[in-house]
PDB file of C-alpha atoms in Angstrom:
ATOM      1  CA  PHE I 859      -7.996 -11.344  12.344  1.00 76.00           C
ATOM      2  CA  ASN I 860      -4.672  -9.593  12.885  1.00 79.00           C
ATOM      3  CA  TYR I 861      -3.617  -6.090  11.982  1.00 77.00           C
ATOM      4  CA  SER I 862      -0.606  -3.825  12.323  1.00 78.00           C
ATOM      5  CA  VAL I 863      -0.144  -0.084  12.098  1.00 81.00           C
ATOM      6  CA  GLU I 864       2.714   0.940   9.824  1.00 80.00           C
ATOM      7  CA  SER I 865       4.544   4.247  10.015  1.00 81.00           C
ATOM      8  CA  THR I 866       4.738   4.729   6.234  1.00 83.00           C
ATOM      9  CA  TRP I 867       2.742   3.954   3.099  1.00 87.00           C
ATOM     10  CA  GLY I 868       5.833   2.500   1.498  1.00 88.00           C
ATOM     11  CA  TYR I 869       8.780   3.704  -0.489  1.00 90.00           C
ATOM     12  CA  ARG I 870      11.311   1.805  -2.608  1.00 92.00           C
ATOM     13  CA  ASP I 871      14.926   2.048  -1.446  1.00 93.00           C
ATOM     14  CA  VAL I 872      18.053   2.076  -3.643  1.00 95.00           C
ATOM     15  CA  ASN I 873      18.108  -1.753  -3.665  1.00 95.00           C
ATOM     16  CA  GLY I 874      14.535  -1.912  -4.990  1.00 92.00           C
ATOM     17  CA  THR I 875      13.063  -3.146  -1.702  1.00 94.00           C
ATOM     18  CA  TRP I 876       9.768  -1.652  -0.529  1.00 93.00           C
ATOM     19  CA  ASN I 877       9.136  -0.689   3.086  1.00 93.00           C
ATOM     20  CA  GLY I 878       5.900   0.128   4.927  1.00 91.00           C
ATOM     21  CA  MET I 879       2.505  -1.159   3.871  1.00 89.00           C
ATOM     22  CA  ILE I 880       3.534  -1.473   0.204  1.00 91.00           C
ATOM     23  CA  GLY I 881       6.452  -3.691   1.266  1.00 93.00           C
ATOM     24  CA  LEU I 882       4.146  -5.936   3.293  1.00 92.00           C
ATOM     25  CA  LEU I 883       1.842  -6.291   0.279  1.00 91.00           C
ATOM     26  CA  ASP I 884       4.747  -6.876  -2.120  1.00 92.00           C
ATOM     27  CA  ARG I 885       6.220  -9.641   0.063  1.00 94.00           C
ATOM     28  CA  GLY I 886       2.847 -11.316   0.539  1.00 92.00           C
ATOM     29  CA  GLU I 887       2.887 -10.717   4.296  1.00 92.00           C
ATOM     30  CA  ILE I 888      -0.575  -9.111   4.126  1.00 89.00           C
ATOM     31  CA  ASP I 889      -3.495  -9.541   1.738  1.00 90.00           C
ATOM     32  CA  ILE I 890      -5.055  -6.095   1.899  1.00 87.00           C
ATOM     33  CA  GLY I 891      -4.112  -2.627   3.094  1.00 85.00           C
ATOM     34  CA  GLY I 892      -6.248   0.395   3.717  1.00 82.00           C
ATOM     35  CA  THR I 893      -5.124   4.000   3.616  1.00 80.00           C
ATOM     36  CA  ALA I 894      -5.471   7.192   1.653  1.00 76.00           C
ATOM     37  CA  THR I 895      -2.205   6.826  -0.254  1.00 77.00           C
ATOM     38  CA  PHE I 896      -1.011   8.598  -3.367  1.00 79.00           C
ATOM     39  CA  MET I 897      -1.134   6.636  -6.601  1.00 81.00           C
ATOM     40  CA  ILE I 898       2.350   6.985  -8.050  1.00 83.00           C
ATOM     41  CA  PRO I 899       3.775   5.129 -11.068  1.00 85.00           C
ATOM     42  CA  GLN I 900       6.238   3.094  -8.977  1.00 86.00           C
ATOM     43  CA  ARG I 901       3.473   1.676  -6.761  1.00 86.00           C
ATOM     44  CA  ILE I 902       1.095   0.812  -9.625  1.00 85.00           C
ATOM     45  CA  GLY I 903       3.314  -2.128 -10.600  1.00 84.00           C
ATOM     46  CA  VAL I 904       3.242  -3.491  -7.048  1.00 86.00           C
ATOM     47  CA  VAL I 905      -0.327  -3.057  -5.776  1.00 84.00           C
ATOM     48  CA  ASP I 906      -3.864  -2.827  -7.131  1.00 83.00           C
ATOM     49  CA  TYR I 907      -5.819   0.290  -6.254  1.00 82.00           C
ATOM     50  CA  VAL I 908      -9.574   0.552  -5.749  1.00 82.00           C
ATOM     51  CA  GLN I 909     -11.557   3.758  -5.864  1.00 79.00           C
ATOM     52  CA  LEU I 910     -13.308   4.929  -2.729  1.00 76.00           C
ATOM     53  CA  TYR I 911     -16.962   5.646  -3.314  1.00 78.00           C
ATOM     54  CA  THR I 912     -18.612   7.975  -0.838  1.00 79.00           C
ATOM     55  CA  PRO I 913     -22.103   9.217  -1.637  1.00 78.00           C
ATOM     56  CA  THR I 914     -22.721  12.837  -0.749  1.00 77.00           C
ATOM     57  CA  GLY I 915     -25.837  14.946  -0.418  1.00 68.00           C
TER      58      GLY I 915
END
């Protein structure tokens, strides 16, 4: 089991290359990422999101 801490969720640059955790996922360098990231249209085509379920009360 290996892990790394990235400094950014991931943004696409002018060349279309992703950085951060999204870039690692897009390039197949990691299989799963965990963070509270914003779901934006550009990322939806690159990664699959799952909903966090936290029971309350």
